[in-house]
Short mmCIF file of C-alpha atoms in Angstrom, two decimals:
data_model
loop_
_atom_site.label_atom_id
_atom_site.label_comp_id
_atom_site.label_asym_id
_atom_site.label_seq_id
_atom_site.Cartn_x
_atom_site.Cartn_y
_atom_site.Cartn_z
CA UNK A 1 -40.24 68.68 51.78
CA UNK A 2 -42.45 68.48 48.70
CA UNK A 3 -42.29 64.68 47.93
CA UNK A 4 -44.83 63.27 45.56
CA UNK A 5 -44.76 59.46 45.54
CA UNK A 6 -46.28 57.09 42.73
CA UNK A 7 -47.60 53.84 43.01
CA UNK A 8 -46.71 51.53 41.35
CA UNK A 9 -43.58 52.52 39.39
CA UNK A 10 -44.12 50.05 36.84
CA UNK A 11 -46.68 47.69 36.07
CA UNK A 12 -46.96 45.15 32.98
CA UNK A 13 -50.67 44.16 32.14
CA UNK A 14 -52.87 42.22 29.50
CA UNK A 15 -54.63 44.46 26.75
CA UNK A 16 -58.25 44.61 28.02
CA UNK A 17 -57.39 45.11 31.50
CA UNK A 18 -57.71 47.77 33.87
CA UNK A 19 -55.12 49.44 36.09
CA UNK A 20 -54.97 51.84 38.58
CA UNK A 21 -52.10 54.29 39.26
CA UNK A 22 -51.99 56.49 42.61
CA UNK A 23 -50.41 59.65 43.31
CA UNK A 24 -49.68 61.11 46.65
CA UNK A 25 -48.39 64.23 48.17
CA UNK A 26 -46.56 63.12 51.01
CA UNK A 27 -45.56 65.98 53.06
CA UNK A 28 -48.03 68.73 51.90
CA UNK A 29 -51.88 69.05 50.63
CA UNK A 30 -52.48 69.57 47.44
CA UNK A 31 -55.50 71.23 46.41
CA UNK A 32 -54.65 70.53 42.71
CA UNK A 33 -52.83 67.59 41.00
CA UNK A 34 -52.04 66.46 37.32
CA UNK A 35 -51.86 63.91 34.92
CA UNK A 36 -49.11 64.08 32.59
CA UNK A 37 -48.17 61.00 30.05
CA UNK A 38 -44.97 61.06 28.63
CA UNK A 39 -43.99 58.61 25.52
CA UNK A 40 -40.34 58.34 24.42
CA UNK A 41 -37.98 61.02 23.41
CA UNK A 42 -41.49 62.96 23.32
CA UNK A 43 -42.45 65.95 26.21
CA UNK A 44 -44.79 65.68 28.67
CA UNK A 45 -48.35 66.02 27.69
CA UNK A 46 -50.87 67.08 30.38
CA UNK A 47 -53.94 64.31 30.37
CA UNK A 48 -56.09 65.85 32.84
CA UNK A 49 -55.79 68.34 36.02
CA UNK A 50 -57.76 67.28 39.16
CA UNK A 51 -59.32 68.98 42.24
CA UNK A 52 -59.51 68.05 45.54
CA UNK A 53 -63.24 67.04 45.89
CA UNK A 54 -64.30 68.12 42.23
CA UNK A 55 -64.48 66.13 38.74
CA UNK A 56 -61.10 66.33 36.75
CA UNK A 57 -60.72 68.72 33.86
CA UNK A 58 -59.54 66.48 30.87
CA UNK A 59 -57.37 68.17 27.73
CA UNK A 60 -58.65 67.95 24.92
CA UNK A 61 -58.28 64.32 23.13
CA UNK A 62 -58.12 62.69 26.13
CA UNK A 63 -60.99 60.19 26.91
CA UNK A 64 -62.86 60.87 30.38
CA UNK A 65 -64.20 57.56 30.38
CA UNK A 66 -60.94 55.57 29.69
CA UNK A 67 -58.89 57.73 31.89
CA UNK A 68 -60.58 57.83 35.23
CA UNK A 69 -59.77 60.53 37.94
CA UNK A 70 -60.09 60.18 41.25
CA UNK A 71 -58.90 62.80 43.62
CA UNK A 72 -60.82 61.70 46.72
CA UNK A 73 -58.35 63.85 49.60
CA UNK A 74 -55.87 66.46 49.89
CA UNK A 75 -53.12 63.94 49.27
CA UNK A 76 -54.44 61.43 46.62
CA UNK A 77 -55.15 61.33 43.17
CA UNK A 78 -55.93 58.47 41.65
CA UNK A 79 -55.76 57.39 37.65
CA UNK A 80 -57.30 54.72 36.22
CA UNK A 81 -56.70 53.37 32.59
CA UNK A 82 -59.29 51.37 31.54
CA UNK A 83 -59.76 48.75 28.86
CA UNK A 84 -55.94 49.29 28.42
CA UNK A 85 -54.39 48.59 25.14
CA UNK A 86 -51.17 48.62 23.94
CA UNK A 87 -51.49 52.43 22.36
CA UNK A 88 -51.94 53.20 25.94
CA UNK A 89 -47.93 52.03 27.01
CA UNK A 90 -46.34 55.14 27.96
CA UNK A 91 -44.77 56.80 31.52
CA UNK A 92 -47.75 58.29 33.56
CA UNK A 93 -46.23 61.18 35.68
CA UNK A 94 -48.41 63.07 37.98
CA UNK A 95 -47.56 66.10 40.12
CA UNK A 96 -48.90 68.41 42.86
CA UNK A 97 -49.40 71.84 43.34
CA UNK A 98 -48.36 72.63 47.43
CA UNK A 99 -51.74 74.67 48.53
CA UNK A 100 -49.94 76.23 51.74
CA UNK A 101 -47.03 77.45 49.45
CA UNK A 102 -49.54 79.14 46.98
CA UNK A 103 -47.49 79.06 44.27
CA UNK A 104 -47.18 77.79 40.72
CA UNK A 105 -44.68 74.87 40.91
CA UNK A 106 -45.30 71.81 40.11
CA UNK A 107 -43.83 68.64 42.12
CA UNK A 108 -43.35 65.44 40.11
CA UNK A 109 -44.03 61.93 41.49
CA UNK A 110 -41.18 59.76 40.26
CA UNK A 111 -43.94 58.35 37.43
CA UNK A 112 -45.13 54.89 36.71
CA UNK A 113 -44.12 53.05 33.58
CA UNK A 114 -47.25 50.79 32.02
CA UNK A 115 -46.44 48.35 29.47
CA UNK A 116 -49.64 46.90 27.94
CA UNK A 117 -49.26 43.62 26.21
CA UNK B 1 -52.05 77.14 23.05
CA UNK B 2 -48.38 77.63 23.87
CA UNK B 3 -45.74 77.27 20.68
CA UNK B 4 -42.31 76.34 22.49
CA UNK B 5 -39.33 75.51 20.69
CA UNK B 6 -36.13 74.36 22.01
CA UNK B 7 -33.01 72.43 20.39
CA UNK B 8 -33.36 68.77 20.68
CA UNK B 9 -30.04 67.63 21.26
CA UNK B 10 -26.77 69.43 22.35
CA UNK B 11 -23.55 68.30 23.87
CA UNK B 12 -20.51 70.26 26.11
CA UNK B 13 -17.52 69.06 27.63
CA UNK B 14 -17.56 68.73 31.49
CA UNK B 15 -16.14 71.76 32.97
CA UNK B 16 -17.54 74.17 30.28
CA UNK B 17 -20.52 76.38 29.88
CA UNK B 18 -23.59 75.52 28.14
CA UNK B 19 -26.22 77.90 26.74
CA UNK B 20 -30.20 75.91 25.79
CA UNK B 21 -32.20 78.61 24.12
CA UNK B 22 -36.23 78.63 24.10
CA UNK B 23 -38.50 80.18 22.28
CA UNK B 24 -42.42 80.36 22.57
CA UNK B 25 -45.37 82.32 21.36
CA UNK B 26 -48.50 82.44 23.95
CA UNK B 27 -50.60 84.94 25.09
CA UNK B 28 -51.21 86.19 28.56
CA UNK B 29 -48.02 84.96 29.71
CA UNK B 30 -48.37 83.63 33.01
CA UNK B 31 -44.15 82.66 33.61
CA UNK B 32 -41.79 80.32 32.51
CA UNK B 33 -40.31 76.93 33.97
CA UNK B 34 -36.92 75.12 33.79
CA UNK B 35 -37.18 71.57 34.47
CA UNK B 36 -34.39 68.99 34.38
CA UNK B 37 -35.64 65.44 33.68
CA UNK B 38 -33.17 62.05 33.71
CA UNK B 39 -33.83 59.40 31.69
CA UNK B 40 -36.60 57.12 33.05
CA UNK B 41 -37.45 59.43 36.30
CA UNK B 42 -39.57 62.38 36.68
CA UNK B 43 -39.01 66.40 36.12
CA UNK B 44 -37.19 68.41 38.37
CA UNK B 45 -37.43 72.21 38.92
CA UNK B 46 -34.60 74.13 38.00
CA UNK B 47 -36.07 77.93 37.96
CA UNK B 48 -39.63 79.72 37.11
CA UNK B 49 -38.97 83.39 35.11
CA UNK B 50 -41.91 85.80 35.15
CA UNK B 51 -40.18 89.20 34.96
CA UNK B 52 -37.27 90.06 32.88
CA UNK B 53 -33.80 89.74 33.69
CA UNK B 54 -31.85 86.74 34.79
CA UNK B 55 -32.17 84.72 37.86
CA UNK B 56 -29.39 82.88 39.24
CA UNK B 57 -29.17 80.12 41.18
CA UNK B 58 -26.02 78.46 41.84
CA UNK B 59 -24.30 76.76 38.48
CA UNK B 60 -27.62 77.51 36.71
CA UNK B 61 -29.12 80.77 35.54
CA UNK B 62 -31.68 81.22 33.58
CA UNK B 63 -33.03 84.49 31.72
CA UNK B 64 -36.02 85.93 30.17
CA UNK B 65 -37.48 88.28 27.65
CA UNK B 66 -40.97 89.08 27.48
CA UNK B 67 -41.10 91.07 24.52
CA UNK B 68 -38.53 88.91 22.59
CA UNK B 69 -40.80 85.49 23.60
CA UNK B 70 -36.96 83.78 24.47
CA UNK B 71 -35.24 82.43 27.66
CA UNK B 72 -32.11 80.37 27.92
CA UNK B 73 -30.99 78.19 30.51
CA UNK B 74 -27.48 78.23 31.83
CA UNK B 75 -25.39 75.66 32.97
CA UNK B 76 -22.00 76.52 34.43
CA UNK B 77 -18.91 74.41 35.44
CA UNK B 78 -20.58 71.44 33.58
CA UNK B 79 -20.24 68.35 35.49
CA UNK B 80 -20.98 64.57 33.95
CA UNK B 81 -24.18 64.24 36.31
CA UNK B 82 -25.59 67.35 34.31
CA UNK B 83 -26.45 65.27 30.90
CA UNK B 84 -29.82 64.88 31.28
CA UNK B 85 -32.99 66.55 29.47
CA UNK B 86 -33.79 70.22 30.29
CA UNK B 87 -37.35 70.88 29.61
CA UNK B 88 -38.88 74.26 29.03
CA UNK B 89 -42.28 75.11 29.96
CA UNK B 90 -44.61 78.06 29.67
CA UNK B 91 -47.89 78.96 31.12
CA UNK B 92 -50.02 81.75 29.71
CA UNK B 93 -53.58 82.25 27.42
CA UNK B 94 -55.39 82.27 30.60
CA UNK B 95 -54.21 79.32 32.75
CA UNK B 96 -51.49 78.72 35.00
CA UNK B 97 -50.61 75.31 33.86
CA UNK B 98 -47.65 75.13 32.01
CA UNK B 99 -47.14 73.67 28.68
CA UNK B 100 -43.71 71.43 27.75
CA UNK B 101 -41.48 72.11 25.07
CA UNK B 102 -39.84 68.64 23.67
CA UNK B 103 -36.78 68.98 25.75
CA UNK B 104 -33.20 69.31 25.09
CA UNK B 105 -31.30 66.49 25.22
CA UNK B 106 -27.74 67.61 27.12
CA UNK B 107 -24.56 65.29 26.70
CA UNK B 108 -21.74 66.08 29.05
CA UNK B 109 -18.79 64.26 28.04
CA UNK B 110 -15.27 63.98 29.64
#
């Protein structure tokens, strides 16, 4: 149980473009999800955390309008980097807190690598 | 926010124990996470500390102390599938969202 899935797992696009990464908990609902964005040999820094039927909370330094948040369900989150530029080439990992479970883990999608040429 | 420091790299011969210290500074703690990431794929949970002591859970343990702002993960009977990075996270000052510490980078060679 507990699976988060990503979509897609990698994805290669031109700078000025826009792309769209989705998130779902596939065996559970998930009342809250996160953004995390990882770049190499570096840790995991949280982007944003989102709420089932509520506007995302967004960390500080992190731009609301060129990171959009979607979570429109119990099992989908949706992140879209906008205007994408190379700077922006990094592993996007979300994950998803189980509501039934009520506790504090965290389950990770398997992440989505975006290379911005 | 959450200070959390951690070695970056370390390396063990299969078959042996390994000992990856962290230490953080936050207030309100909220707990501590173990995660174990391979290259390239996503975190893993290993163990969440929010009392003292030491929790054990198969070949890994991990420990905690509140008042000394320290945990270690251990890693018994190291096998070559174990070399991966271990990721320490804590959540506290008010929110239950962890924070990650760089990572240790484990090497498990023969």
């Amino acid at each position: 149980g507990a699976v988060v899935s990503q979509h897609p797992s990698w994805v290669i696009c031109k700078s000025g473009t826009s792309v769209k990464i989705e998130c779902r908990s596939l065996d559970f609902q998930a009342t809250t999800m996160f953004w995390y964005r990882q770049f190499p040999k570096q840790s995991l820094m949280l982007m944003a955390t989102s709420n089932e039927g509520s506007k995302a909370t967004y960390e500080q330094g992190v731009e609301k309008d060129k990171f959009l948040i979607n979570h429109a369900s119990l099992t989908l989150s949706t992140l879209t980097v906008t205007s994408a530029h190379p700077e922006d080439s990094s592993f996007y990992i979300c994950s998803a807190r189980d509501r039934g479970l009520g506790t504090y883990e965290q389950y990770f999608g398997p992440g989505t690598r975006l290379t911005v040429t | 926010g959450q200070n959390i420091d951690q070695p970056t790299e370390m390396t063990a011969t299969e078959g042996a124990i390994v000992q990856i210290n962290c230490t953080y500074q936050t207030s309100g703690f909220n707990g501590l996470f173990w995660y174990q990431q391979h290259a390239g794929e996503a975190p893993t949970f290993l163990s969440y500390n929010v009392l003292d002591g030491l929790e054990e859970k198969g070949r890994f343990s991990s420990f905690l102390s509140r008042s000394k702002g320290y945990s270690y993960l251990l890693l018994k009977e190291l096998q070559m599938k174990d070399s991966a990075s271990y990721l320490c996270a804590v959540s506290g000052g008010g929110s239950y969202i962890p924070t990650f510490g760089r990572g240790t980078s484990l090497i498990v060679h023969p």
